[in-house]
PDB file of C-alpha atoms and ligand atoms in Angstrom:
ATOM      1  CA  UNK A 134     -25.639 -11.184  -9.838  1.00 61.00           C
ATOM      2  CA  UNK A 135     -22.127  -9.730  -9.523  1.00 76.00           C
ATOM      3  CA  UNK A 136     -20.346  -9.952  -6.164  1.00 89.00           C
ATOM      4  CA  UNK A 137     -21.206  -6.850  -4.157  1.00 94.00           C
ATOM      5  CA  UNK A 138     -18.638  -4.134  -3.531  1.00 97.00           C
ATOM      6  CA  UNK A 139     -17.563  -4.193   0.131  1.00 98.00           C
ATOM      7  CA  UNK A 140     -16.549  -1.057   2.012  1.00 98.00           C
ATOM      8  CA  UNK A 141     -14.757  -1.656   5.341  1.00 98.00           C
ATOM      9  CA  UNK A 142     -15.009   0.872   8.142  1.00 98.00           C
ATOM     10  CA  UNK A 143     -15.115   1.068  11.922  1.00 98.00           C
ATOM     11  CA  UNK A 144     -18.150   1.921  13.982  1.00 96.00           C
ATOM     12  CA  UNK A 145     -18.247   5.007  16.172  1.00 96.00           C
ATOM     13  CA  UNK A 146     -16.615   8.233  15.034  1.00 97.00           C
ATOM     14  CA  UNK A 147     -15.663   7.143  11.490  1.00 98.00           C
ATOM     15  CA  UNK A 148     -19.015   5.517  10.744  1.00 98.00           C
ATOM     16  CA  UNK A 149     -20.932   8.563  11.994  1.00 97.00           C
ATOM     17  CA  UNK A 150     -18.798  11.065  10.113  1.00 97.00           C
ATOM     18  CA  UNK A 151     -18.765   8.952   6.932  1.00 97.00           C
ATOM     19  CA  UNK A 152     -22.574   8.643   6.815  1.00 97.00           C
ATOM     20  CA  UNK A 153     -23.209  12.020   5.088  1.00 95.00           C
ATOM     21  CA  UNK A 154     -20.473  11.293   2.522  1.00 96.00           C
ATOM     22  CA  UNK A 155     -21.887   7.852   1.799  1.00 97.00           C
ATOM     23  CA  UNK A 156     -25.411   9.308   1.599  1.00 95.00           C
ATOM     24  CA  UNK A 157     -24.177  11.822  -0.955  1.00 92.00           C
ATOM     25  CA  UNK A 158     -22.816   8.902  -2.966  1.00 92.00           C
ATOM     26  CA  UNK A 159     -26.295   7.319  -2.746  1.00 94.00           C
ATOM     27  CA  UNK A 160     -25.358   4.714  -0.122  1.00 97.00           C
ATOM     28  CA  UNK A 161     -27.520   4.338   2.985  1.00 97.00           C
ATOM     29  CA  UNK A 162     -26.957   1.499   5.472  1.00 97.00           C
ATOM     30  CA  UNK A 163     -30.079  -0.436   6.424  1.00 97.00           C
ATOM     31  CA  UNK A 164     -28.786  -1.160   9.958  1.00 93.00           C
ATOM     32  CA  UNK A 165     -27.147   0.872  12.695  1.00 92.00           C
ATOM     33  CA  UNK A 166     -23.860  -0.748  13.814  1.00 88.00           C
ATOM     34  CA  UNK A 167     -24.365   0.689  17.323  1.00 90.00           C
ATOM     35  CA  UNK A 168     -27.478  -1.460  17.820  1.00 93.00           C
ATOM     36  CA  UNK A 169     -27.021  -4.302  15.328  1.00 92.00           C
ATOM     37  CA  UNK A 170     -24.680  -7.247  15.967  1.00 92.00           C
ATOM     38  CA  UNK A 171     -24.262  -7.732  12.207  1.00 91.00           C
ATOM     39  CA  UNK A 172     -20.734  -7.310  10.874  1.00 93.00           C
ATOM     40  CA  UNK A 173     -21.806  -6.976   7.258  1.00 96.00           C
ATOM     41  CA  UNK A 174     -24.471  -4.335   6.790  1.00 97.00           C
ATOM     42  CA  UNK A 175     -26.801  -4.237   3.801  1.00 97.00           C
ATOM     43  CA  UNK A 176     -27.341  -0.883   2.202  1.00 97.00           C
ATOM     44  CA  UNK A 177     -30.117   0.544   0.048  1.00 97.00           C
ATOM     45  CA  UNK A 178     -28.021  -0.697  -2.912  1.00 96.00           C
ATOM     46  CA  UNK A 179     -27.927  -4.500  -3.295  1.00 95.00           C
ATOM     47  CA  UNK A 180     -24.482  -4.206  -4.871  1.00 95.00           C
ATOM     48  CA  UNK A 181     -22.893  -2.402  -1.902  1.00 97.00           C
ATOM     49  CA  UNK A 182     -22.257  -3.791   1.599  1.00 98.00           C
ATOM     50  CA  UNK A 183     -20.539  -2.208   4.583  1.00 98.00           C
ATOM     51  CA  UNK A 184     -18.132  -4.353   6.601  1.00 98.00           C
ATOM     52  CA  UNK A 185     -17.884  -3.091  10.189  1.00 97.00           C
ATOM     53  CA  UNK A 186     -14.551  -3.921  11.864  1.00 97.00           C
ATOM     54  CA  UNK A 187     -11.945  -2.507  14.277  1.00 97.00           C
ATOM     55  CA  UNK A 188     -10.333   0.713  13.001  1.00 98.00           C
ATOM     56  CA  UNK A 189      -6.836  -0.812  12.964  1.00 97.00           C
ATOM     57  CA  UNK A 190      -8.008  -3.816  10.894  1.00 98.00           C
ATOM     58  CA  UNK A 191      -9.417  -1.789   7.980  1.00 98.00           C
ATOM     59  CA  UNK A 192      -6.146  -1.604   5.931  1.00 98.00           C
ATOM     60  CA  UNK A 193      -5.617  -5.362   6.369  1.00 97.00           C
ATOM     61  CA  UNK A 194      -9.085  -6.247   5.028  1.00 98.00           C
ATOM     62  CA  UNK A 195      -8.565  -3.960   2.035  1.00 98.00           C
ATOM     63  CA  UNK A 196      -4.976  -5.087   1.449  1.00 97.00           C
ATOM     64  CA  UNK A 197      -6.086  -8.746   1.138  1.00 97.00           C
ATOM     65  CA  UNK A 198      -9.202  -7.962  -0.903  1.00 97.00           C
ATOM     66  CA  UNK A 199     -11.634  -9.018   1.847  1.00 97.00           C
ATOM     67  CA  UNK A 200     -13.049  -5.534   1.249  1.00 98.00           C
ATOM     68  CA  UNK A 201     -12.713  -3.555  -1.982  1.00 98.00           C
ATOM     69  CA  UNK A 202     -12.597  -0.186  -0.304  1.00 98.00           C
ATOM     70  CA  UNK A 203     -12.138   1.097   3.225  1.00 98.00           C
ATOM     71  CA  UNK A 204     -12.217   4.191   5.363  1.00 98.00           C
ATOM     72  CA  UNK A 205      -9.286   4.521   7.757  1.00 98.00           C
ATOM     73  CA  UNK A 206      -7.537   7.220   9.766  1.00 98.00           C
ATOM     74  CA  UNK A 207      -4.153   8.395   8.493  1.00 98.00           C
ATOM     75  CA  UNK A 208      -2.769   7.380  11.918  1.00 98.00           C
ATOM     76  CA  UNK A 209      -3.796   3.778  11.243  1.00 98.00           C
ATOM     77  CA  UNK A 210      -2.486   3.898   7.666  1.00 98.00           C
ATOM     78  CA  UNK A 211       0.900   5.199   8.808  1.00 97.00           C
ATOM     79  CA  UNK A 212       1.187   2.248  11.202  1.00 97.00           C
ATOM     80  CA  UNK A 213       0.051  -0.199   8.509  1.00 96.00           C
ATOM     81  CA  UNK A 214       2.762   1.220   6.235  1.00 92.00           C
ATOM     82  CA  UNK A 215       3.717  -0.003   2.786  1.00 78.00           C
ATOM     83  CA  UNK A 216       2.349   0.798  -0.621  1.00 85.00           C
ATOM     84  CA  UNK A 217       0.052  -2.204  -0.833  1.00 93.00           C
ATOM     85  CA  UNK A 218      -3.106  -0.065  -1.102  1.00 97.00           C
ATOM     86  CA  UNK A 219      -4.341   2.931  -3.054  1.00 97.00           C
ATOM     87  CA  UNK A 220      -5.252   5.999  -1.022  1.00 97.00           C
ATOM     88  CA  UNK A 221      -7.080   8.169  -3.561  1.00 97.00           C
ATOM     89  CA  UNK A 222      -9.050  10.512  -1.341  1.00 98.00           C
ATOM     90  CA  UNK A 223      -8.785  12.550   1.845  1.00 98.00           C
ATOM     91  CA  UNK A 224     -12.311  12.405   3.267  1.00 98.00           C
ATOM     92  CA  UNK A 225     -11.561  15.235   5.728  1.00 97.00           C
ATOM     93  CA  UNK A 226     -13.475  13.509   8.531  1.00 97.00           C
ATOM     94  CA  UNK A 227     -12.342  12.439  12.035  1.00 98.00           C
ATOM     95  CA  UNK A 228      -9.784  15.247  11.955  1.00 98.00           C
ATOM     96  CA  UNK A 229      -7.302  15.610  14.786  1.00 98.00           C
ATOM     97  CA  UNK A 230      -3.540  15.950  15.386  1.00 98.00           C
ATOM     98  CA  UNK A 231      -0.932  13.394  16.352  1.00 98.00           C
ATOM     99  CA  UNK A 232       1.103  14.940  19.151  1.00 98.00           C
ATOM    100  CA  UNK A 233       3.745  14.334  21.757  1.00 98.00           C
ATOM    101  CA  UNK A 234       2.136  15.120  25.113  1.00 98.00           C
ATOM    102  CA  UNK A 235       3.150  15.069  28.743  1.00 97.00           C
ATOM    103  CA  UNK A 236       3.349  17.177  31.870  1.00 96.00           C
ATOM    104  CA  UNK A 237       3.040  20.890  31.061  1.00 95.00           C
ATOM    105  CA  UNK A 238       6.358  22.549  30.029  1.00 90.00           C
ATOM    106  CA  UNK A 239       8.171  19.189  30.101  1.00 92.00           C
ATOM    107  CA  UNK A 240      11.656  19.504  28.597  1.00 89.00           C
ATOM    108  CA  UNK A 241      13.728  16.442  27.813  1.00 87.00           C
ATOM    109  CA  UNK A 242      17.477  16.415  27.224  1.00 81.00           C
ATOM    110  CA  UNK A 243      18.949  15.211  24.010  1.00 73.00           C
ATOM    111  CA  UNK A 244      22.454  14.116  24.963  1.00 64.00           C
ATOM    112  CA  UNK A 245      24.869  12.514  22.573  1.00 59.00           C
ATOM    113  CA  UNK A 246      26.701   9.889  24.609  1.00 59.00           C
ATOM    114  CA  UNK A 247      28.978   8.467  21.913  1.00 56.00           C
ATOM    115  CA  UNK A 248      27.196   5.231  20.975  1.00 60.00           C
ATOM    116  CA  UNK A 249      23.582   6.324  20.976  1.00 66.00           C
ATOM    117  CA  UNK A 250      21.994   9.658  20.579  1.00 74.00           C
ATOM    118  CA  UNK A 251      19.353   8.955  23.221  1.00 75.00           C
ATOM    119  CA  UNK A 252      16.950  11.478  24.696  1.00 80.00           C
ATOM    120  CA  UNK A 253      17.024  11.645  28.484  1.00 76.00           C
ATOM    121  CA  UNK A 254      14.112  12.252  30.807  1.00 81.00           C
ATOM    122  CA  UNK A 255      14.162  14.731  33.661  1.00 77.00           C
ATOM    123  CA  UNK A 256      14.893  11.735  35.912  1.00 78.00           C
ATOM    124  CA  UNK A 257      18.226  11.280  34.086  1.00 77.00           C
ATOM    125  CA  UNK A 258      17.017   7.971  32.600  1.00 84.00           C
ATOM    126  CA  UNK A 259      16.333   7.306  28.936  1.00 88.00           C
ATOM    127  CA  UNK A 260      13.156   9.031  27.768  1.00 93.00           C
ATOM    128  CA  UNK A 261      10.205   6.604  27.695  1.00 96.00           C
ATOM    129  CA  UNK A 262       7.244   7.228  25.397  1.00 97.00           C
ATOM    130  CA  UNK A 263       3.988   5.279  25.670  1.00 98.00           C
ATOM    131  CA  UNK A 264       1.962   5.006  22.469  1.00 98.00           C
ATOM    132  CA  UNK A 265       0.023   2.786  20.146  1.00 98.00           C
ATOM    133  CA  UNK A 266       1.747   4.546  17.226  1.00 98.00           C
ATOM    134  CA  UNK A 267       5.111   2.768  17.253  1.00 98.00           C
ATOM    135  CA  UNK A 268       6.172   3.480  13.657  1.00 97.00           C
ATOM    136  CA  UNK A 269       5.101   7.136  13.668  1.00 98.00           C
ATOM    137  CA  UNK A 270       6.839   7.720  17.006  1.00 98.00           C
ATOM    138  CA  UNK A 271      10.033   6.012  15.856  1.00 97.00           C
ATOM    139  CA  UNK A 272      10.042   8.018  12.618  1.00 96.00           C
ATOM    140  CA  UNK A 273       9.339  11.344  14.326  1.00 96.00           C
ATOM    141  CA  UNK A 274      12.171  11.034  16.846  1.00 94.00           C
ATOM    142  CA  UNK A 275      14.544   9.490  14.294  1.00 92.00           C
ATOM    143  CA  UNK A 276      14.007  12.574  12.113  1.00 92.00           C
ATOM    144  CA  UNK A 277      15.015  14.680  15.106  1.00 89.00           C
ATOM    145  CA  UNK A 278      18.127  12.498  15.299  1.00 86.00           C
ATOM    146  CA  UNK A 279      17.344  10.989  18.699  1.00 87.00           C
ATOM    147  CA  UNK A 280      16.391   7.589  20.010  1.00 88.00           C
ATOM    148  CA  UNK A 281      13.684   7.044  22.579  1.00 93.00           C
ATOM    149  CA  UNK A 282      12.402   4.014  24.421  1.00 95.00           C
ATOM    150  CA  UNK A 283       8.932   3.225  23.090  1.00 97.00           C
ATOM    151  CA  UNK A 284       6.374   1.374  25.210  1.00 98.00           C
ATOM    152  CA  UNK A 285       3.530  -0.148  23.191  1.00 98.00           C
ATOM    153  CA  UNK A 286       0.025   0.397  24.570  1.00 98.00           C
ATOM    154  CA  UNK A 287      -3.378  -0.262  23.002  1.00 97.00           C
ATOM    155  CA  UNK A 288      -5.245   2.729  24.477  1.00 95.00           C
ATOM    156  CA  UNK A 289      -5.581   5.127  27.429  1.00 96.00           C
ATOM    157  CA  UNK A 290      -2.055   6.393  26.769  1.00 97.00           C
ATOM    158  CA  UNK A 291      -2.717   9.408  29.031  1.00 97.00           C
ATOM    159  CA  UNK A 292      -2.259   7.110  32.023  1.00 97.00           C
ATOM    160  CA  UNK A 293       1.394   6.467  31.150  1.00 97.00           C
ATOM    161  CA  UNK A 294       2.973   9.583  32.691  1.00 97.00           C
ATOM    162  CA  UNK A 295       0.466   9.614  35.579  1.00 96.00           C
ATOM    163  CA  UNK A 296       1.407   6.173  36.854  1.00 97.00           C
ATOM    164  CA  UNK A 297       5.096   6.483  35.961  1.00 96.00           C
ATOM    165  CA  UNK A 298       4.989   3.979  33.106  1.00 97.00           C
ATOM    166  CA  UNK A 299       6.373   6.575  30.689  1.00 97.00           C
ATOM    167  CA  UNK A 300       7.642  10.164  30.665  1.00 96.00           C
ATOM    168  CA  UNK A 301       5.617  11.226  27.642  1.00 97.00           C
ATOM    169  CA  UNK A 302       3.011   9.871  25.243  1.00 98.00           C
ATOM    170  CA  UNK A 303       2.284  10.095  21.535  1.00 98.00           C
ATOM    171  CA  UNK A 304      -1.457  10.227  20.957  1.00 98.00           C
ATOM    172  CA  UNK A 305      -4.223  11.910  18.998  1.00 98.00           C
ATOM    173  CA  UNK A 306      -5.488  15.258  20.208  1.00 98.00           C
ATOM    174  CA  UNK A 307      -8.624  17.045  19.096  1.00 98.00           C
ATOM    175  CA  UNK A 308     -10.137  19.366  21.721  1.00 98.00           C
ATOM    176  CA  UNK A 309      -7.308  18.679  24.191  1.00 98.00           C
ATOM    177  CA  UNK A 310      -9.917  17.820  26.848  1.00 98.00           C
ATOM    178  CA  UNK A 311      -8.622  14.294  27.495  1.00 97.00           C
ATOM    179  CA  UNK A 312      -5.075  15.550  28.076  1.00 98.00           C
ATOM    180  CA  UNK A 313      -6.312  18.361  30.321  1.00 97.00           C
ATOM    181  CA  UNK A 314      -8.551  16.052  32.360  1.00 97.00           C
ATOM    182  CA  UNK A 315      -5.464  13.956  33.092  1.00 97.00           C
ATOM    183  CA  UNK A 316      -3.179  16.859  33.962  1.00 96.00           C
ATOM    184  CA  UNK A 317      -1.217  16.679  30.696  1.00 97.00           C
ATOM    185  CA  UNK A 318      -0.564  19.149  27.899  1.00 97.00           C
ATOM    186  CA  UNK A 319       0.199  18.953  24.157  1.00 97.00           C
ATOM    187  CA  UNK A 320       3.947  19.506  23.649  1.00 97.00           C
ATOM    188  CA  UNK A 321       4.975  18.821  20.038  1.00 96.00           C
ATOM    189  CA  UNK A 322       2.882  18.571  16.867  1.00 98.00           C
ATOM    190  CA  UNK A 323       3.768  15.516  14.777  1.00 98.00           C
ATOM    191  CA  UNK A 324       1.203  15.616  11.976  1.00 98.00           C
ATOM    192  CA  UNK A 325      -2.418  16.365  11.096  1.00 98.00           C
ATOM    193  CA  UNK A 326      -4.719  13.363  10.856  1.00 98.00           C
ATOM    194  CA  UNK A 327      -7.904  12.769   8.857  1.00 98.00           C
ATOM    195  CA  UNK A 328      -9.599   9.701   7.415  1.00 98.00           C
ATOM    196  CA  UNK A 329      -8.811   8.442   3.936  1.00 98.00           C
ATOM    197  CA  UNK A 330     -10.642   6.346   1.379  1.00 98.00           C
ATOM    198  CA  UNK A 331      -8.470   3.353   0.566  1.00 98.00           C
ATOM    199  CA  UNK A 332      -8.839   0.888  -2.308  1.00 98.00           C
ATOM    200  CA  UNK A 333      -7.625  -2.648  -2.927  1.00 98.00           C
ATOM    201  CA  UNK A 334      -5.230  -2.694  -5.888  1.00 97.00           C
ATOM    202  CA  UNK A 335      -6.940  -5.562  -7.721  1.00 97.00           C
ATOM    203  CA  UNK A 336     -10.415  -4.073  -7.178  1.00 97.00           C
ATOM    204  CA  UNK A 337      -9.217  -0.799  -8.664  1.00 96.00           C
ATOM    205  CA  UNK A 338      -8.341  -2.709 -11.868  1.00 96.00           C
ATOM    206  CA  UNK A 339     -11.047  -5.385 -11.989  1.00 95.00           C
ATOM    207  CA  UNK A 340     -13.980  -3.319 -10.755  1.00 95.00           C
ATOM    208  CA  UNK A 341     -12.720  -0.016 -12.081  1.00 94.00           C
ATOM    209  CA  UNK A 342     -16.048   1.376 -13.287  1.00 95.00           C
ATOM    210  CA  UNK A 343     -17.902   1.060 -10.016  1.00 94.00           C
ATOM    211  CA  UNK A 344     -14.841   1.867  -7.861  1.00 96.00           C
ATOM    212  CA  UNK A 345     -14.060   5.027  -9.846  1.00 96.00           C
ATOM    213  CA  UNK A 346     -17.708   6.066  -9.696  1.00 95.00           C
ATOM    214  CA  UNK A 347     -17.604   5.687  -5.897  1.00 96.00           C
ATOM    215  CA  UNK A 348     -14.352   7.657  -5.600  1.00 97.00           C
ATOM    216  CA  UNK A 349     -15.792  10.452  -7.740  1.00 97.00           C
ATOM    217  CA  UNK A 350     -19.068  10.686  -5.834  1.00 95.00           C
ATOM    218  CA  UNK A 351     -17.276  10.628  -2.464  1.00 96.00           C
ATOM    219  CA  UNK A 352     -14.869  13.308  -3.712  1.00 97.00           C
ATOM    220  CA  UNK A 353     -17.813  15.421  -4.827  1.00 96.00           C
ATOM    221  CA  UNK A 354     -19.394  14.913  -1.377  1.00 95.00           C
ATOM    222  CA  UNK A 355     -16.185  15.979   0.406  1.00 96.00           C
ATOM    223  CA  UNK A 356     -16.009  19.170  -1.690  1.00 95.00           C
ATOM    224  CA  UNK A 357     -19.683  20.014  -1.107  1.00 92.00           C
ATOM    225  CA  UNK A 358     -19.608  19.295   2.637  1.00 86.00           C
ATOM    226  CA  UNK A 359     -16.329  21.160   3.242  1.00 84.00           C
ATOM    227  CA  UNK A 360     -17.673  24.139   1.261  1.00 84.00           C
ATOM    228  CA  UNK A 361     -20.746  24.132   3.527  1.00 81.00           C
ATOM    229  CA  UNK A 362     -18.731  23.972   6.761  1.00 79.00           C
ATOM    230  CA  UNK A 363     -16.251  26.682   5.719  1.00 74.00           C
ATOM    231  CA  UNK A 364     -19.032  29.136   4.715  1.00 65.00           C
TER     232      UNK A 364
HETATM  233  P1  ATP B 240     -10.697   0.901  18.631  1.00 69.58           P
HETATM  234  O1  ATP B 240     -11.980   1.469  19.189  1.00 69.58           O
HETATM  235  O2  ATP B 240     -10.892  -0.233  17.712  1.00 69.58           O
HETATM  236  O3  ATP B 240      -9.632   0.666  19.665  1.00 69.58           O
HETATM  237  P2  ATP B 240      -9.976   3.541  17.923  1.00 69.58           P
HETATM  238  O4  ATP B 240     -10.137   3.913  19.346  1.00 69.58           O
HETATM  239  O5  ATP B 240      -8.738   4.050  17.228  1.00 69.58           O
HETATM  240  O6  ATP B 240     -10.063   1.996  17.669  1.00 69.58           O
HETATM  241  P3  ATP B 240     -11.908   5.439  17.113  1.00 69.58           P
HETATM  242  O7  ATP B 240     -11.762   6.102  18.437  1.00 69.58           O
HETATM  243  O8  ATP B 240     -13.263   5.256  16.536  1.00 69.58           O
HETATM  244  O9  ATP B 240     -11.238   4.028  17.093  1.00 69.58           O
HETATM  245  O10 ATP B 240     -10.997   6.265  16.128  1.00 69.58           O
HETATM  246  C1  ATP B 240     -11.028   6.017  14.739  1.00 69.58           C
HETATM  247  C2  ATP B 240     -10.179   7.065  14.047  1.00 69.58           C
HETATM  248  O11 ATP B 240     -10.695   8.367  14.320  1.00 69.58           O
HETATM  249  C3  ATP B 240      -8.719   7.102  14.500  1.00 69.58           C
HETATM  250  O12 ATP B 240      -7.951   6.160  13.788  1.00 69.58           O
HETATM  251  C4  ATP B 240      -8.345   8.548  14.165  1.00 69.58           C
HETATM  252  O13 ATP B 240      -8.010   8.664  12.799  1.00 69.58           O
HETATM  253  C5  ATP B 240      -9.650   9.321  14.430  1.00 69.58           C
HETATM  254  N1  ATP B 240      -9.710   9.890  15.801  1.00 69.58           N
HETATM  255  C6  ATP B 240      -9.358   9.308  16.957  1.00 69.58           C
HETATM  256  N2  ATP B 240      -9.564  10.116  18.027  1.00 69.58           N
HETATM  257  C7  ATP B 240     -10.068  11.247  17.511  1.00 69.58           C
HETATM  258  C8  ATP B 240     -10.515  12.457  18.098  1.00 69.58           C
HETATM  259  N3  ATP B 240     -10.465  12.662  19.396  1.00 69.58           N
HETATM  260  N4  ATP B 240     -11.025  13.405  17.293  1.00 69.58           N
HETATM  261  C9  ATP B 240     -11.097  13.199  15.962  1.00 69.58           C
HETATM  262  N5  ATP B 240     -10.676  12.078  15.347  1.00 69.58           N
HETATM  263  C10 ATP B 240     -10.171  11.107  16.104  1.00 69.58           C
HETATM  264  C1  PRP B 241      -8.897   9.690  21.270  1.00 69.58           C
HETATM  265  C2  PRP B 241      -7.437   9.860  21.661  1.00 69.58           C
HETATM  266  C3  PRP B 241      -7.531  10.747  22.888  1.00 69.58           C
HETATM  267  C4  PRP B 241      -8.796  11.553  22.625  1.00 69.58           C
HETATM  268  C5  PRP B 241      -8.408  12.945  22.253  1.00 69.58           C
HETATM  269  O1  PRP B 241      -9.472   8.734  22.100  1.00 69.58           O
HETATM  270  O2  PRP B 241      -6.803   8.623  21.905  1.00 69.58           O
HETATM  271  O3  PRP B 241      -7.655   9.983  24.082  1.00 69.58           O
HETATM  272  O4  PRP B 241      -9.476  10.958  21.521  1.00 69.58           O
HETATM  273  O5  PRP B 241      -9.527  13.734  21.993  1.00 69.58           O
HETATM  274  P1  PRP B 241      -9.692  15.158  22.695  1.00 69.58           P
HETATM  275  O6  PRP B 241      -8.431  15.920  22.459  1.00 69.58           O
HETATM  276  O7  PRP B 241     -10.871  15.798  21.998  1.00 69.58           O
HETATM  277  O8  PRP B 241      -9.972  14.922  24.140  1.00 69.58           O
HETATM  278  P2  PRP B 241     -10.925   8.153  21.799  1.00 69.58           P
HETATM  279  O9  PRP B 241     -11.974   9.149  22.115  1.00 69.58           O
HETATM  280  O10 PRP B 241     -10.951   7.646  20.393  1.00 69.58           O
HETATM  281  O11 PRP B 241     -10.981   6.977  22.802  1.00 69.58           O
HETATM  282  P3  PRP B 241     -10.336   5.541  22.589  1.00 69.58           P
HETATM  283  O12 PRP B 241      -8.888   5.743  22.207  1.00 69.58           O
HETATM  284  O13 PRP B 241     -10.497   4.927  23.939  1.00 69.58           O
HETATM  285  O14 PRP B 241     -11.139   4.903  21.486  1.00 69.58           O
END
């Protein structure tokens, strides 16, 4: 028997939202990652397995060929960077926005002080931004022509301004409820985020028939499901 095709994805939001797309492509997992401790899930097709890993690890598994395909948020892919993967399809799931957020109506000063073009906080100190999206934050502020001090966090960014760790945050926003619950507001839109199908470069060549068939059926599923939800 040929080695099965492996699709890497994270449990939770992405798994749940990917299920209808996978089902449309004829793939149904035999286990629920919320209740099973298995990391490789069998599906109704012997030739297809699902590898359940942390969201941020999906591009790495696909990059090194430990999985042939993957489903990852654009936020994660922007941090992963590089052109070491194919990204053939926007799955239009797990949609949200990457934003700068902070106290309502917060205005920072962008002062050119000869050497650096640093942004300054209302405290007069250099503007500090807490985020897990280092590269995206750096790029966004660099495009505005200003430098900021970036503080790397792994989650719960909303706490940053509350406890005085940072002035602002860069995080994902969907309903805005998390920001609101923590007394913060969305301030600047960086980019729209959705999940993408990604493919290992060698798998695209060596397993082209099955990989292309999967891409086409997932693409068909995206079109059908988005047509249904926009009706
Ligand atoms: P981990 O749980 O491993 O720390 P994570 O918290 O990023 O990772 P999820 O919360 O499942 O994992 O998010 C997975 C992806 O879903 C993100 O990379 C992003 O693309 C998208 N996402 C995150 N938050 C939201 C949200 N509130 N609404 C819609 N999509 C979101
Ligand atoms: C994400 C993000 C925000 C929240 C925004 O967190 O980091 O905290 O969603 O969504 P909202 O605008 O609808 O409130 P998530 O739910 O993924 O929690 P986690 O980062 O702890 O996994």
